[in-house]
Amino acid sequence: MPSISVERTIGTTKRAVLLFNDAATTEKMGKQKYKRLAISLRQGDKIVGGIVGEVWTTVLFIQLFWIERKLRGKDYGTKLIGAIEDEAKRFGATRSYLDTMSFQAPGFYRACGYEEFGSIEGYPGGVTRHWFTKSL
């Protein structure tokens, strides 16, 4: 009879779950590849901002986004979003999604054409996590 096991290291279980999920997804959707993207904002040799994401099937997931504080509000963020969206479209992406915390940049993403499709309250300090999506 199966038993539940709580583990503090996730490697073995993670590999097993990924293997099963990949097989089940491939059976339903065919073999899919992740296309990872990273676009940087540079000042000389120094990275002063960047955006990281991946395209899976036809959807871009923007995972990480950061710009040095002194460069915010100067249209660099909009240019980075546009650059990753354009590159994702070259890979066949037709939609994008991301998440952000209420103290980060929900207004910025709305200004870039993203629409909120969900949120979760209850984080410390009254923070809410927001999910956004956009048709590319």
GROMACS .gro file of C-alpha atoms in nm:
model
  136
    1MET     CA    1   0.000   0.000   0.000
    2PRO     CA    2   0.142   0.348  -0.090
    3SER     CA    3   0.254   0.579   0.189
    4ILE     CA    4   0.305   0.957   0.213
    5SER     CA    5   0.663   1.071   0.270
    6VAL     CA    6   0.760   1.428   0.364
    7GLU     CA    7   1.101   1.518   0.221
    8ARG     CA    8   1.334   1.808   0.293
    9THR     CA    9   1.533   1.755  -0.026
   10ILE     CA   10   1.322   1.757  -0.341
   11GLY     CA   11   1.555   1.624  -0.612
   12THR     CA   12   1.436   1.264  -0.647
   13THR     CA   13   1.065   1.341  -0.618
   14LYS     CA   14   1.094   1.644  -0.846
   15ARG     CA   15   1.260   1.434  -1.119
   16ALA     CA   16   0.989   1.168  -1.092
   17VAL     CA   17   0.706   1.426  -1.108
   18LEU     CA   18   0.867   1.609  -1.402
   19LEU     CA   19   0.913   1.282  -1.591
   20PHE     CA   20   0.547   1.187  -1.543
   21ASN     CA   21   0.419   1.538  -1.625
   22ASP     CA   22   0.633   1.558  -1.938
   23ALA     CA   23   0.506   1.219  -2.056
   24ALA     CA   24   0.142   1.310  -1.990
   25THR     CA   25   0.178   1.649  -2.160
   26THR     CA   26   0.356   1.500  -2.461
   27GLU     CA   27   0.080   1.241  -2.496
   28LYS     CA   28  -0.184   1.515  -2.507
   29MET     CA   29  -0.002   1.801  -2.685
   30GLY     CA   30   0.292   1.647  -2.867
   31LYS     CA   31   0.657   1.714  -2.789
   32GLN     CA   32   0.708   2.073  -2.677
   33LYS     CA   33   1.026   2.264  -2.604
   34TYR     CA   34   1.095   2.553  -2.373
   35LYS     CA   35   1.261   2.851  -2.535
   36ARG     CA   36   1.430   3.059  -2.267
   37LEU     CA   37   1.490   3.430  -2.316
   38ALA     CA   38   1.697   3.692  -2.134
   39ILE     CA   39   1.723   4.053  -2.242
   40SER     CA   40   1.948   4.296  -2.062
   41LEU     CA   41   1.969   4.670  -2.026
   42ARG     CA   42   2.335   4.767  -2.017
   43GLN     CA   43   2.532   5.072  -1.929
   44GLY     CA   44   2.878   4.996  -2.063
   45ASP     CA   45   2.963   4.645  -1.944
   46LYS     CA   46   2.730   4.666  -1.644
   47ILE     CA   47   2.381   4.514  -1.647
   48VAL     CA   48   2.146   4.778  -1.505
   49GLY     CA   49   1.823   4.598  -1.584
   50GLY     CA   50   1.691   4.283  -1.737
   51ILE     CA   51   1.397   4.063  -1.814
   52VAL     CA   52   1.392   3.682  -1.816
   53GLY     CA   53   1.122   3.452  -1.946
   54GLU     CA   54   1.041   3.141  -2.138
   55VAL     CA   55   0.810   3.042  -2.418
   56TRP     CA   56   0.633   2.711  -2.384
   57THR     CA   57   0.399   2.610  -2.664
   58THR     CA   58   0.263   2.952  -2.766
   59VAL     CA   59   0.279   3.135  -2.433
   60LEU     CA   60   0.549   3.361  -2.293
   61PHE     CA   61   0.591   3.356  -1.916
   62ILE     CA   62   0.783   3.658  -1.789
   63GLN     CA   63   0.960   3.521  -1.483
   64LEU     CA   64   1.191   3.799  -1.367
   65PHE     CA   65   1.211   4.172  -1.437
   66TRP     CA   66   1.429   4.437  -1.276
   67ILE     CA   67   1.567   4.784  -1.352
   68GLU     CA   68   1.797   4.990  -1.133
   69ARG     CA   69   1.589   5.238  -0.937
   70LYS     CA   70   1.756   5.547  -1.087
   71LEU     CA   71   1.657   5.432  -1.440
   72ARG     CA   72   1.289   5.364  -1.365
   73GLY     CA   73   1.027   5.589  -1.519
   74LYS     CA   74   1.244   5.660  -1.824
   75ASP     CA   75   1.076   5.417  -2.069
   76TYR     CA   76   1.346   5.148  -2.036
   77GLY     CA   77   1.096   4.908  -1.878
   78THR     CA   78   0.852   4.950  -2.164
   79LYS     CA   79   1.135   4.886  -2.411
   80LEU     CA   80   1.243   4.569  -2.227
   81ILE     CA   81   0.883   4.439  -2.219
   82GLY     CA   82   0.851   4.513  -2.592
   83ALA     CA   83   1.181   4.341  -2.667
   84ILE     CA   84   1.092   4.017  -2.488
   85GLU     CA   85   0.743   4.016  -2.641
   86ASP     CA   86   0.887   4.067  -2.991
   87GLU     CA   87   1.142   3.791  -2.941
   88ALA     CA   88   0.874   3.558  -2.802
   89LYS     CA   89   0.658   3.624  -3.109
   90ARG     CA   90   0.950   3.509  -3.326
   91PHE     CA   91   0.927   3.179  -3.135
   92GLY     CA   92   0.553   3.159  -3.208
   93ALA     CA   93   0.412   3.307  -2.886
   94THR     CA   94   0.062   3.451  -2.911
   95ARG     CA   95   0.007   3.530  -2.541
   96SER     CA   96   0.210   3.645  -2.242
   97TYR     CA   97   0.159   3.622  -1.868
   98LEU     CA   98   0.339   3.726  -1.551
   99ASP     CA   99   0.288   3.783  -1.183
  100THR     CA  100   0.384   4.074  -0.960
  101MET     CA  101   0.330   4.188  -0.603
  102SER     CA  102   0.117   4.490  -0.518
  103PHE     CA  103   0.424   4.687  -0.403
  104GLN     CA  104   0.606   4.617  -0.728
  105ALA     CA  105   0.458   4.717  -1.063
  106PRO     CA  106   0.092   4.628  -1.130
  107GLY     CA  107   0.027   4.977  -1.271
  108PHE     CA  108   0.325   4.948  -1.503
  109TYR     CA  109   0.200   4.619  -1.648
  110ARG     CA  110  -0.148   4.764  -1.700
  111ALA     CA  111   0.011   5.057  -1.887
  112CYS     CA  112   0.188   4.801  -2.109
  113GLY     CA  113  -0.149   4.650  -2.206
  114TYR     CA  114  -0.164   4.362  -1.957
  115GLU     CA  115  -0.497   4.270  -1.799
  116GLU     CA  116  -0.527   4.123  -1.451
  117PHE     CA  117  -0.682   3.778  -1.437
  118GLY     CA  118  -0.636   3.691  -1.071
  119SER     CA  119  -0.492   3.784  -0.737
  120ILE     CA  120  -0.422   3.637  -0.396
  121GLU     CA  121  -0.432   3.841  -0.077
  122GLY     CA  122  -0.281   3.740   0.253
  123TYR     CA  123   0.089   3.801   0.210
  124PRO     CA  124   0.270   3.973   0.498
  125GLY     CA  125   0.230   4.350   0.524
  126GLY     CA  126  -0.103   4.351   0.339
  127VAL     CA  127   0.067   4.259   0.010
  128THR     CA  128  -0.135   4.106  -0.275
  129ARG     CA  129   0.003   3.896  -0.561
  130HIS     CA  130  -0.142   3.977  -0.905
  131TRP     CA  131  -0.142   3.776  -1.229
  132PHE     CA  132  -0.159   3.953  -1.566
  133THR     CA  133  -0.194   3.839  -1.926
  134LYS     CA  134  -0.178   3.996  -2.268
  135SER     CA  135  -0.247   3.885  -2.622
  136LEU     CA  136   0.061   3.925  -2.839
   0.00000   0.00000   0.00000
